[in-house]
Amino acid sequence: MDFLFFSFLVVFFCLFLFSPSTNACERCLHHSKAAYFPSEADLSGGACGYGSMATQLNGGYIAAGNPALFRRGNGCGGCYKVRCVDKMLCNSEGVKVILTDSSRRVNRTELVLSKKGFMAMAQKGLAHHLMRLKMVHVEYKRIPCEYKNKNLSIRVEEGSRNPKHLTLKFLFQGGQTDIVAVDLAQVGSPIWEYMTQRRGPIWSTSRAPTGPLQLRVVVTGGSSGKWVWAETEVLPAEWEVGKIYDTGVQISDVAKEACLLPCERGSRRE
Ligand SMILES: *[C@@H]1O[C@H](CO)[C@@H](O)[C@H](O)[C@H]1NC(C)=O
Ligand SMILES: *[C@@H]1O[C@H](CO)[C@@H](O)[C@H](O)[C@H]1NC(C)=O
């Protein structure tokens, strides 16, 4: 029943999203400006709730996004490719960053990168020149996240109390989708309990079944929703706060975006 309702919601949403004035693309190319955080400490914590772990995600190549990218937390964990358009100073490759925080839109800056991320856009030997600019014109697009050696994982968050109170944070979500629903059940049981999204990647329930627990999530992929099932045990009966558990599944779907500009063709620079 929930799923049917959800499917209607997704179809409706997509019809609305892909109105005639927009283009359904794998990715939209955005033109904006990017700045950087002067200190690494500014990136620790953050609106996505990654806490001190934020600076270790993606090797420290992370970013804060304006409200349109942050999407009230749904944008957390999304991957972006950013490159600065100044050919004298910047390389054509750009940098891949993960969204871990929200930023205000100051001076039309849509992204604020970690220093490491910002410097990676520079040509060899010119990173310090780039830093002096403080803000540069960039081109950026959302890209699928790739985790070669990681499955979608969940961290049991502080405040969880076995057995009923469980708060989970999703980590290492591959592909280019949003998680829009999360259910839990005791392994083998047909009775699923839904979780409520708290903020961004954090979901909770005060009615967690007793473990061991299995998990299923709905992601928006392409033009419809899709269940991703962890068929086996994800959390043991004695789950522990602060521990990260591997779900044994990974997501690789790419949800289309509605772009105002025509879709990007190829990736040659011009
Ligand atoms: C925005 O740009 C103006 C003019 O370039 C500059 O004076 C101001 O400091 C900038 N604001 C921020 C917060 O960077
Ligand atoms: C991901 O999950 C599969 C089981 O579905 C497992 O075999 C594999 O080792 C896991 N990968 C990692 C990197 O943990």
mmCIF file of C-alpha atoms and ligand atoms in Angstrom:
data_model
loop_
_atom_site.group_PDB
_atom_site.id
_atom_site.type_symbol
_atom_site.label_atom_id
_atom_site.label_comp_id
_atom_site.label_asym_id
_atom_site.label_seq_id
_atom_site.Cartn_x
_atom_site.Cartn_y
_atom_site.Cartn_z
ATOM 1 C CA MET A 1 0.000 0.000 0.000
ATOM 2 C CA ASP A 2 2.736 2.392 0.972
ATOM 3 C CA PHE A 3 4.614 1.485 -2.132
ATOM 4 C CA LEU A 4 1.658 2.129 -4.430
ATOM 5 C CA PHE A 5 1.112 5.485 -2.886
ATOM 6 C CA PHE A 6 4.767 6.188 -3.234
ATOM 7 C CA SER A 7 4.772 5.213 -6.923
ATOM 8 C CA PHE A 8 1.963 7.651 -7.628
ATOM 9 C CA LEU A 9 3.896 10.311 -5.850
ATOM 10 C CA VAL A 10 7.000 9.671 -7.902
ATOM 11 C CA VAL A 11 5.156 9.604 -11.219
ATOM 12 C CA PHE A 12 3.344 12.775 -10.328
ATOM 13 C CA PHE A 13 6.547 14.408 -9.234
ATOM 14 C CA CYS A 14 8.320 13.460 -12.456
ATOM 15 C CA LEU A 15 5.502 14.737 -14.665
ATOM 16 C CA PHE A 16 5.692 17.958 -12.779
ATOM 17 C CA LEU A 17 9.467 18.090 -12.855
ATOM 18 C CA PHE A 18 9.816 17.463 -16.559
ATOM 19 C CA SER A 19 7.428 20.113 -17.768
ATOM 20 C CA PRO A 20 7.844 21.213 -21.403
ATOM 21 C CA SER A 21 10.116 24.130 -20.536
ATOM 22 C CA THR A 22 12.804 21.890 -19.070
ATOM 23 C CA ASN A 23 14.940 19.064 -20.374
ATOM 24 C CA ALA A 24 15.337 15.709 -18.647
ATOM 25 C CA CYS A 25 19.089 15.246 -18.616
ATOM 26 C CA GLU A 26 21.553 13.014 -16.934
ATOM 27 C CA ARG A 27 23.086 16.122 -15.621
ATOM 28 C CA CYS A 28 22.599 19.853 -15.842
ATOM 29 C CA LEU A 29 25.586 22.057 -16.416
ATOM 30 C CA HIS A 30 25.559 25.035 -14.087
ATOM 31 C CA HIS A 31 27.551 28.222 -14.322
ATOM 32 C CA SER A 32 28.289 29.916 -11.076
ATOM 33 C CA LYS A 33 31.033 30.953 -8.705
ATOM 34 C CA ALA A 34 32.821 28.945 -6.083
ATOM 35 C CA ALA A 35 34.670 30.087 -2.996
ATOM 36 C CA TYR A 36 36.485 28.095 -0.325
ATOM 37 C CA PHE A 37 36.501 27.700 3.419
ATOM 38 C CA PRO A 38 39.563 29.380 4.901
ATOM 39 C CA SER A 39 39.857 26.727 7.586
ATOM 40 C CA GLU A 40 39.306 22.978 7.680
ATOM 41 C CA ALA A 41 37.495 23.439 10.988
ATOM 42 C CA ASP A 42 34.665 25.187 9.131
ATOM 43 C CA LEU A 43 33.909 21.930 7.342
ATOM 44 C CA SER A 44 33.773 19.698 10.359
ATOM 45 C CA GLY A 45 30.228 19.170 11.456
ATOM 46 C CA GLY A 46 28.038 20.859 8.937
ATOM 47 C CA ALA A 47 24.365 20.901 8.187
ATOM 48 C CA CYS A 48 24.311 17.337 6.833
ATOM 49 C CA GLY A 49 25.168 15.853 10.217
ATOM 50 C CA TYR A 50 28.333 14.063 9.122
ATOM 51 C CA GLY A 51 30.135 15.526 12.131
ATOM 52 C CA SER A 52 33.889 15.261 12.299
ATOM 53 C CA MET A 53 33.682 12.468 9.720
ATOM 54 C CA ALA A 54 32.936 15.105 7.054
ATOM 55 C CA THR A 55 36.566 16.016 6.518
ATOM 56 C CA GLN A 56 37.469 12.381 5.837
ATOM 57 C CA LEU A 57 34.757 11.808 3.246
ATOM 58 C CA ASN A 58 36.071 11.669 -0.305
ATOM 59 C CA GLY A 59 39.611 12.353 0.888
ATOM 60 C CA GLY A 60 38.628 15.810 2.096
ATOM 61 C CA TYR A 61 37.338 16.943 -1.302
ATOM 62 C CA ILE A 62 34.060 18.255 0.044
ATOM 63 C CA ALA A 63 31.800 21.253 -0.373
ATOM 64 C CA ALA A 64 28.909 23.232 1.001
ATOM 65 C CA GLY A 65 26.051 23.984 -1.383
ATOM 66 C CA ASN A 66 23.569 26.835 -1.608
ATOM 67 C CA PRO A 67 19.923 26.071 -0.737
ATOM 68 C CA ALA A 68 19.159 24.858 -4.269
ATOM 69 C CA LEU A 69 21.883 22.217 -3.999
ATOM 70 C CA PHE A 70 21.410 21.453 -0.317
ATOM 71 C CA ARG A 71 17.670 20.852 -0.896
ATOM 72 C CA ARG A 72 16.822 20.869 2.825
ATOM 73 C CA GLY A 73 19.337 18.115 3.354
ATOM 74 C CA ASN A 74 18.320 15.831 0.493
ATOM 75 C CA GLY A 75 21.377 16.994 -1.417
ATOM 76 C CA CYS A 76 23.729 15.712 1.291
ATOM 77 C CA GLY A 77 26.187 13.115 0.038
ATOM 78 C CA GLY A 78 25.608 14.113 -3.598
ATOM 79 C CA CYS A 79 28.674 14.228 -5.844
ATOM 80 C CA TYR A 80 29.631 17.127 -8.062
ATOM 81 C CA LYS A 81 32.278 17.804 -10.616
ATOM 82 C CA VAL A 82 33.473 21.386 -10.470
ATOM 83 C CA ARG A 83 35.969 23.139 -12.663
ATOM 84 C CA CYS A 84 36.964 26.747 -12.849
ATOM 85 C CA VAL A 85 36.727 28.356 -16.251
ATOM 86 C CA ASP A 86 39.877 30.470 -16.071
ATOM 87 C CA LYS A 87 42.066 28.549 -18.521
ATOM 88 C CA MET A 88 45.196 30.412 -17.467
ATOM 89 C CA LEU A 89 44.949 29.247 -13.877
ATOM 90 C CA CYS A 90 42.867 26.121 -13.926
ATOM 91 C CA ASN A 91 43.115 22.620 -15.306
ATOM 92 C CA SER A 92 40.394 21.251 -17.545
ATOM 93 C CA GLU A 93 39.734 18.197 -15.373
ATOM 94 C CA GLY A 94 38.331 19.995 -12.344
ATOM 95 C CA VAL A 95 37.630 18.285 -9.060
ATOM 96 C CA LYS A 96 35.034 15.844 -7.727
ATOM 97 C CA VAL A 97 33.522 16.884 -4.418
ATOM 98 C CA ILE A 98 30.842 15.571 -2.095
ATOM 99 C CA LEU A 99 28.246 17.828 -0.529
ATOM 100 C CA THR A 100 28.503 17.816 3.255
ATOM 101 C CA ASP A 101 27.131 21.183 4.268
ATOM 102 C CA SER A 102 24.908 24.088 3.293
ATOM 103 C CA SER A 103 26.089 27.575 2.467
ATOM 104 C CA ARG A 104 24.398 30.884 2.045
ATOM 105 C CA ARG A 105 24.303 32.282 -1.444
ATOM 106 C CA VAL A 106 26.742 35.152 -1.128
ATOM 107 C CA ASN A 107 27.784 37.059 -4.259
ATOM 108 C CA ARG A 108 26.175 34.383 -6.442
ATOM 109 C CA THR A 109 28.431 31.720 -5.025
ATOM 110 C CA GLU A 110 26.657 28.386 -5.243
ATOM 111 C CA LEU A 111 29.458 26.238 -3.853
ATOM 112 C CA VAL A 112 31.992 26.701 -1.099
ATOM 113 C CA LEU A 113 34.714 24.088 -1.415
ATOM 114 C CA SER A 114 37.218 22.765 1.047
ATOM 115 C CA LYS A 115 40.625 24.323 0.478
ATOM 116 C CA LYS A 116 41.868 21.013 -0.839
ATOM 117 C CA GLY A 117 39.025 20.863 -3.349
ATOM 118 C CA PHE A 118 39.520 24.440 -4.460
ATOM 119 C CA MET A 119 43.263 24.029 -4.958
ATOM 120 C CA ALA A 120 42.729 20.867 -7.002
ATOM 121 C CA MET A 121 41.126 22.946 -9.748
ATOM 122 C CA ALA A 122 44.388 24.819 -10.353
ATOM 123 C CA GLN A 123 47.029 23.975 -12.890
ATOM 124 C CA LYS A 124 50.236 22.556 -11.504
ATOM 125 C CA GLY A 125 52.078 25.127 -9.426
ATOM 126 C CA LEU A 126 49.291 27.702 -9.581
ATOM 127 C CA ALA A 127 47.209 26.641 -6.585
ATOM 128 C CA HIS A 128 48.359 29.580 -4.520
ATOM 129 C CA HIS A 129 47.489 32.047 -7.252
ATOM 130 C CA LEU A 130 44.037 30.543 -7.390
ATOM 131 C CA MET A 131 43.656 30.775 -3.624
ATOM 132 C CA ARG A 132 44.400 34.465 -3.712
ATOM 133 C CA LEU A 133 41.326 35.051 -5.874
ATOM 134 C CA LYS A 134 39.099 33.751 -3.073
ATOM 135 C CA MET A 135 36.283 33.237 -5.571
ATOM 136 C CA VAL A 136 36.276 31.968 -9.160
ATOM 137 C CA HIS A 137 33.824 31.381 -11.979
ATOM 138 C CA VAL A 138 33.052 27.697 -12.279
ATOM 139 C CA GLU A 139 31.103 25.195 -14.272
ATOM 140 C CA TYR A 140 29.667 22.335 -12.293
ATOM 141 C CA LYS A 141 27.363 19.355 -12.636
ATOM 142 C CA ARG A 142 26.058 16.587 -10.454
ATOM 143 C CA ILE A 143 27.713 13.252 -11.177
ATOM 144 C CA PRO A 144 27.065 9.717 -9.870
ATOM 145 C CA CYS A 145 29.014 8.924 -6.709
ATOM 146 C CA GLU A 146 31.389 5.997 -7.102
ATOM 147 C CA TYR A 147 32.579 3.975 -4.147
ATOM 148 C CA LYS A 148 34.852 1.277 -5.430
ATOM 149 C CA ASN A 149 35.427 -0.439 -2.110
ATOM 150 C CA LYS A 150 32.340 0.483 -0.161
ATOM 151 C CA ASN A 151 28.727 -0.566 -0.016
ATOM 152 C CA LEU A 152 25.919 1.664 1.136
ATOM 153 C CA SER A 153 26.446 1.751 4.907
ATOM 154 C CA ILE A 154 24.624 2.941 7.984
ATOM 155 C CA ARG A 155 26.001 4.430 11.159
ATOM 156 C CA VAL A 156 23.980 3.990 14.346
ATOM 157 C CA GLU A 157 23.710 7.502 15.695
ATOM 158 C CA GLU A 158 23.980 8.828 19.206
ATOM 159 C CA GLY A 159 20.627 8.857 20.992
ATOM 160 C CA SER A 160 19.732 5.376 19.751
ATOM 161 C CA ARG A 161 18.644 3.048 22.546
ATOM 162 C CA ASN A 162 18.170 -0.634 21.952
ATOM 163 C CA PRO A 163 15.606 -1.956 21.332
ATOM 164 C CA LYS A 164 13.114 0.723 20.217
ATOM 165 C CA HIS A 165 14.921 3.959 19.496
ATOM 166 C CA LEU A 166 17.065 3.794 16.427
ATOM 167 C CA THR A 167 18.599 6.640 14.446
ATOM 168 C CA LEU A 168 20.639 5.828 11.353
ATOM 169 C CA LYS A 169 22.884 7.866 9.112
ATOM 170 C CA PHE A 170 23.430 6.711 5.548
ATOM 171 C CA LEU A 171 26.981 6.800 4.243
ATOM 172 C CA PHE A 172 28.690 6.001 0.932
ATOM 173 C CA GLN A 173 25.557 6.158 -1.200
ATOM 174 C CA GLY A 174 26.565 5.416 -4.779
ATOM 175 C CA GLY A 175 24.865 6.593 -7.944
ATOM 176 C CA GLN A 176 22.832 9.733 -8.341
ATOM 177 C CA THR A 177 19.581 9.256 -6.489
ATOM 178 C CA ASP A 178 17.823 10.383 -3.334
ATOM 179 C CA ILE A 179 16.739 7.992 -0.613
ATOM 180 C CA VAL A 180 13.067 8.834 -0.089
ATOM 181 C CA ALA A 181 11.884 6.041 2.208
ATOM 182 C CA VAL A 182 13.469 3.626 4.661
ATOM 183 C CA ASP A 183 11.891 0.535 6.264
ATOM 184 C CA LEU A 184 13.174 -1.900 8.862
ATOM 185 C CA ALA A 185 12.091 -5.440 9.722
ATOM 186 C CA GLN A 186 13.342 -8.274 11.818
ATOM 187 C CA VAL A 187 15.173 -10.625 9.464
ATOM 188 C CA GLY A 188 12.579 -12.932 7.881
ATOM 189 C CA SER A 189 9.581 -11.014 9.209
ATOM 190 C CA PRO A 190 6.996 -9.565 6.796
ATOM 191 C CA ILE A 191 6.269 -6.664 9.130
ATOM 192 C CA TRP A 192 8.114 -3.550 8.056
ATOM 193 C CA GLU A 193 8.397 -0.456 10.206
ATOM 194 C CA TYR A 194 9.020 2.829 8.432
ATOM 195 C CA MET A 195 11.630 5.355 9.484
ATOM 196 C CA THR A 196 11.258 9.129 9.391
ATOM 197 C CA GLN A 197 13.799 11.407 7.769
ATOM 198 C CA ARG A 198 15.269 13.736 10.388
ATOM 199 C CA ARG A 199 17.650 15.706 8.235
ATOM 200 C CA GLY A 200 19.569 14.820 5.121
ATOM 201 C CA PRO A 201 21.034 11.344 5.483
ATOM 202 C CA ILE A 202 19.659 10.796 9.006
ATOM 203 C CA TRP A 203 16.535 8.674 9.606
ATOM 204 C CA SER A 204 14.978 7.535 12.849
ATOM 205 C CA THR A 205 12.190 5.556 14.468
ATOM 206 C CA SER A 206 10.980 4.987 18.000
ATOM 207 C CA ARG A 207 9.375 1.697 17.009
ATOM 208 C CA ALA A 208 12.347 -0.312 15.797
ATOM 209 C CA PRO A 209 11.638 -4.051 15.721
ATOM 210 C CA THR A 210 13.948 -6.232 17.770
ATOM 211 C CA GLY A 211 16.933 -7.392 15.768
ATOM 212 C CA PRO A 212 18.618 -8.824 13.871
ATOM 213 C CA LEU A 213 17.295 -6.287 11.383
ATOM 214 C CA GLN A 214 17.077 -6.063 7.645
ATOM 215 C CA LEU A 215 16.546 -2.922 5.675
ATOM 216 C CA ARG A 216 14.976 -1.685 2.478
ATOM 217 C CA VAL A 217 15.069 1.797 1.015
ATOM 218 C CA VAL A 218 13.302 3.511 -1.850
ATOM 219 C CA VAL A 219 15.465 5.602 -4.135
ATOM 220 C CA THR A 220 14.316 7.860 -6.938
ATOM 221 C CA GLY A 221 16.008 6.564 -10.051
ATOM 222 C CA GLY A 222 15.204 7.833 -13.512
ATOM 223 C CA SER A 223 11.471 8.275 -13.892
ATOM 224 C CA SER A 224 10.313 6.061 -11.041
ATOM 225 C CA GLY A 225 11.009 4.925 -7.535
ATOM 226 C CA LYS A 226 12.863 1.713 -6.901
ATOM 227 C CA TRP A 227 13.287 -0.490 -3.868
ATOM 228 C CA VAL A 228 16.789 -1.401 -2.818
ATOM 229 C CA TRP A 229 16.728 -4.414 -0.499
ATOM 230 C CA ALA A 230 19.318 -5.647 1.875
ATOM 231 C CA GLU A 231 18.145 -9.261 1.853
ATOM 232 C CA THR A 232 20.231 -10.386 4.789
ATOM 233 C CA GLU A 233 20.993 -9.094 8.246
ATOM 234 C CA VAL A 234 22.237 -5.506 8.300
ATOM 235 C CA LEU A 235 22.069 -4.807 12.030
ATOM 236 C CA PRO A 236 22.666 -7.519 14.619
ATOM 237 C CA ALA A 237 20.314 -7.800 17.592
ATOM 238 C CA GLU A 238 22.935 -6.085 19.732
ATOM 239 C CA TRP A 239 23.671 -3.138 17.486
ATOM 240 C CA GLU A 240 26.036 -0.546 18.886
ATOM 241 C CA VAL A 241 25.899 3.235 18.859
ATOM 242 C CA GLY A 242 28.702 4.775 16.823
ATOM 243 C CA LYS A 243 29.328 1.678 14.773
ATOM 244 C CA ILE A 244 29.102 1.603 10.976
ATOM 245 C CA TYR A 245 27.339 -1.373 9.372
ATOM 246 C CA ASP A 246 27.652 -2.469 5.746
ATOM 247 C CA THR A 247 24.248 -3.003 4.091
ATOM 248 C CA GLY A 248 25.744 -5.392 1.531
ATOM 249 C CA VAL A 249 24.130 -3.460 -1.322
ATOM 250 C CA GLN A 250 25.132 -0.467 -3.363
ATOM 251 C CA ILE A 251 23.154 1.932 -5.538
ATOM 252 C CA SER A 252 24.258 2.808 -9.051
ATOM 253 C CA ASP A 253 21.097 4.298 -10.542
ATOM 254 C CA VAL A 254 21.197 7.750 -12.031
ATOM 255 C CA ALA A 255 18.114 9.911 -11.642
ATOM 256 C CA LYS A 256 17.534 12.361 -14.414
ATOM 257 C CA GLU A 257 17.460 16.045 -13.614
ATOM 258 C CA ALA A 258 15.300 18.774 -15.067
ATOM 259 C CA CYS A 259 17.616 21.279 -16.726
ATOM 260 C CA LEU A 260 16.748 24.700 -18.006
ATOM 261 C CA LEU A 261 19.556 24.540 -20.569
ATOM 262 C CA PRO A 262 19.870 21.809 -23.219
ATOM 263 C CA CYS A 263 21.511 18.633 -21.951
ATOM 264 C CA GLU A 264 25.253 18.505 -21.882
ATOM 265 C CA ARG A 265 26.717 16.602 -24.812
ATOM 266 C CA GLY A 266 30.112 15.064 -24.177
ATOM 267 C CA SER A 267 32.416 16.850 -21.837
ATOM 268 C CA ARG A 268 34.773 18.767 -24.072
ATOM 269 C CA ARG A 269 35.692 22.126 -22.796
ATOM 270 C CA GLU A 270 34.708 25.185 -24.723
HETATM 271 C C1 LIG B 1 30.854 40.350 -2.367
HETATM 272 O O1 LIG B 1 31.439 41.119 -3.406
HETATM 273 C C2 LIG B 1 31.759 42.436 -3.032
HETATM 274 C C3 LIG B 1 32.271 43.162 -4.277
HETATM 275 O O2 LIG B 1 33.148 42.400 -5.018
HETATM 276 C C4 LIG B 1 32.821 42.406 -1.924
HETATM 277 O O3 LIG B 1 33.138 43.704 -1.526
HETATM 278 C C5 LIG B 1 32.232 41.633 -0.743
HETATM 279 O O4 LIG B 1 33.216 41.496 0.257
HETATM 280 C C6 LIG B 1 31.777 40.245 -1.176
HETATM 281 N N1 LIG B 1 31.133 39.602 -0.060
HETATM 282 C C7 LIG B 1 31.570 38.457 0.454
HETATM 283 C C8 LIG B 1 30.834 37.968 1.656
HETATM 284 O O5 LIG B 1 32.500 37.834 -0.006
HETATM 285 C C1 LIG B 2 29.462 -5.400 -0.406
HETATM 286 O O1 LIG B 2 28.482 -6.369 -0.195
HETATM 287 C C2 LIG B 2 28.741 -7.640 -0.723
HETATM 288 C C3 LIG B 2 27.577 -8.538 -0.406
HETATM 289 O O2 LIG B 2 26.441 -8.131 -1.050
HETATM 290 C C4 LIG B 2 30.008 -8.202 -0.149
HETATM 291 O O3 LIG B 2 30.321 -9.433 -0.775
HETATM 292 C C5 LIG B 2 31.144 -7.223 -0.365
HETATM 293 O O4 LIG B 2 32.297 -7.705 0.302
HETATM 294 C C6 LIG B 2 30.790 -5.876 0.161
HETATM 295 N N1 LIG B 2 31.845 -4.945 -0.220
HETATM 296 C C7 LIG B 2 32.527 -4.272 0.668
HETATM 297 C C8 LIG B 2 33.594 -3.414 0.118
HETATM 298 O O5 LIG B 2 32.314 -4.319 1.852
#
